[in-house]
């Protein structure tokens, strides 16, 4: 079932002329990107008179604003003025779901970096320099930084959520063995290459054009309209592409759109606002850090019998997307395993930091990591192979009728975990290598190795059911060329390429005949965020439906010419074929136009089958699951705590891949990004609440040199058993969580190091990220 992922040696999509779908075509803008001609917001030719905005940021984590003195800033030549909360005549808060986030700090500040206002000037550098000269007199109030403090103070952005099945207390009491402990997992900076940016242009008659680097143009449009007091039809938001987003531009991009628009409104001229890297770190939200307390009962084989779990997410100062992120974490606490008697409490803690937001996996990684940790702890307690323990606890096939229903009452109907794990264990030679690792460890006192296989089962669909809808517009022009527009945004993930492929495939055309245009709220209204890995599932289907409608029109037309049934017409090799004749697509299009046949169509798709109850978190939130597994081998230096990922073997479920090259890139990138989260990417807030790691000098993302020498990626190619576009599966986020195998392998290596020191090897307390410091602490835990 597994197949090696393709390797590409040249850049010629044209070599695959007639097979648009299922082939490893290059990213539609790859050549423009590498040659520097691809346009990002900051590359858009500026309109004469454009001004630039820079943020005035709070230097206090929590405090009462007494006075803001802008004199020094205003004295700088070229500075046009300042915007503060009092300049906003309408609603002073962003029009988001929780309505708890001020556009500019109102009377209080809630974190260091919070935007108090803007300085607007005729150059970016002047605006930034002047913003630093604004004097904010703020009386400090007590601040909360940790989730422990927040829970004690009952400081929450949203009420706690409890999910329960069976009687975990009783099950744990009855169990032969118990493990209990705590786990702490850090946040993560998105570190997109293109920082947050928006360019707001006032048009005639109170209309607005906003160029925004956003995953959710529709929401940016909504927020801007609300802030400016105009109707949605007066605001058009456009996004050609983003230089990476990773969830960081699902809501945060909208903030810049509002800021730039308010400044443009005040000065009645175009305003651009771009954050520099330090500002971006300090202002925008990150992945939610999580803390856990758990108690698990299990039998002698490692079968989990009862689980009590408290999860606390650090949401920062406002709700933003924390509700759905924490919900997704609850939904993914099972990962691949059946939890029979389980009780989960999820706290959504309010702290005085940036408001944490979407980040690849969207709470899924934070849900899964704790159950994987528990699996490792169970195995170490019983001295069993952790893979055996994992296999023992896997969901069973639903046709067996048992152990196949999640803790939120959804039956797992597409389970491929068992064969997938078996295939990976064999292709990675896990058993043999585990022996070799153990032999290595017995001979080497300083460098210890560890190996681990962990699975992933990730739910596909937005948990908020209403977001699972999409629209597209396909235009065929009289020369036979095709333009596609859809509600999804391009952030490097290859969505436009895949959508172009599906349209080309439907119409029987080559890919070079299809162009995907910039995402634009005036073409497709009310589009959802491009998120939850569902961009292609939703927009690909909508575009496919639009193309099918055009096909229907053209087929009916040629049927009339050739006197045949519509079912006898096919679209292949750039031709439209009836039992009587083959005609070039272009020729039919010209003729059809002359006969007044509609050559364009919209398409609309909504995901079937899904539903769930928001209060009890039960139902079928996901249309299907994407699965995967990784086998990772690591080494640690027991004197310095340094670590390396030596070998990685991945088996990733992609369904029937629409573009294996792009899917491969998503798997590689997702894994490495996950590895960064769990190894070197450490966010440190000091006691005052200042994010000390606010630049690449102190915050380290993985580099090319951190990529393992042995990095083998295979596809599990079984088609999606649900009726999804091209029978493919979403692949954007799932591979991120394969990196949990790195964290588990590190704990195995730490356990080996502790064995030499004659310390307890059952419980490994490793804080994520596993920096050198945290690895050393975990090795010597009892000495500290
Ligand atoms: N890949 C690239 N190159 N850049 C990105 O910003 N974002 C990820 C993933 N892959 C991202 C990426 C996230 S968080 C999501 S939800 C999906 O892409 C979104 O796109 P899709 O739904 O089209 O897969
Ligand atoms: N995933 C990603 N983004 C989201 C979701 C989700 O489930 N819900 C709302 N925004
Ligand atoms: Mo992705 S975190 O759903 O943008």
Coordinates of N, CA and C and ligand atoms in Angstrom, one line a residue, residues 215 246-248 250 358-362 462 491 530-533 733, ligand 3:
X215 N -5.0 34.7 5.8 CA -5.6 33.5 5.5 C -7.1 33.6 5.4
X246 N 1.0 29.6 8.3 CA 1.0 28.5 9.3 C 0.0 28.7 10.5
X247 N -1.1 29.4 10.1 CA -2.1 29.7 11.2 C -1.9 31.1 11.7
X248 N -0.7 31.7 11.6 CA -0.4 33.0 12.2 C -1.1 34.1 11.4
X250 N -4.4 33.7 10.3 CA -5.8 33.4 10.3 C -6.6 34.6 10.9
X358 N -4.1 30.4 16.2 CA -3.9 29.2 15.3 C -2.5 29.0 15.0
X359 N -2.1 27.8 15.0 CA -0.7 27.4 14.5 C -0.9 25.9 14.1
X360 N -0.4 25.6 12.9 CA -0.4 24.3 12.3 C -0.7 23.2 13.3
X361 N -1.9 22.6 13.1 CA -2.3 21.5 14.1 C -3.4 22.0 15.0
X362 N -3.4 23.3 15.3 CA -4.5 24.0 15.9 C -5.0 23.3 17.2
X462 N -13.3 21.8 9.8 CA -13.3 22.9 10.9 C -14.2 22.3 12.0
X491 N -0.6 30.1 0.7 CA 0.4 30.5 1.6 C 1.7 29.7 1.4
X530 N -8.6 29.9 5.1 CA -7.9 28.7 4.6 C -7.2 28.1 5.7
X531 N -7.7 27.1 6.3 CA -7.2 26.6 7.5 C -7.8 25.2 7.7
X532 N -7.4 24.6 8.9 CA -7.9 23.2 9.2 C -7.5 22.2 8.1
X533 N -6.5 22.5 7.3 CA -6.0 21.6 6.3 C -7.0 21.4 5.2
X733 N -1.7 19.9 7.8 CA -1.2 19.9 9.2 C -0.8 18.6 9.7
Ligands
LIG3 MO1 -3.9 26.1 10.0 S1 -3.4 26.3 12.0 O1 -5.5 25.5 10.4 O2 -4.1 27.7 9.6

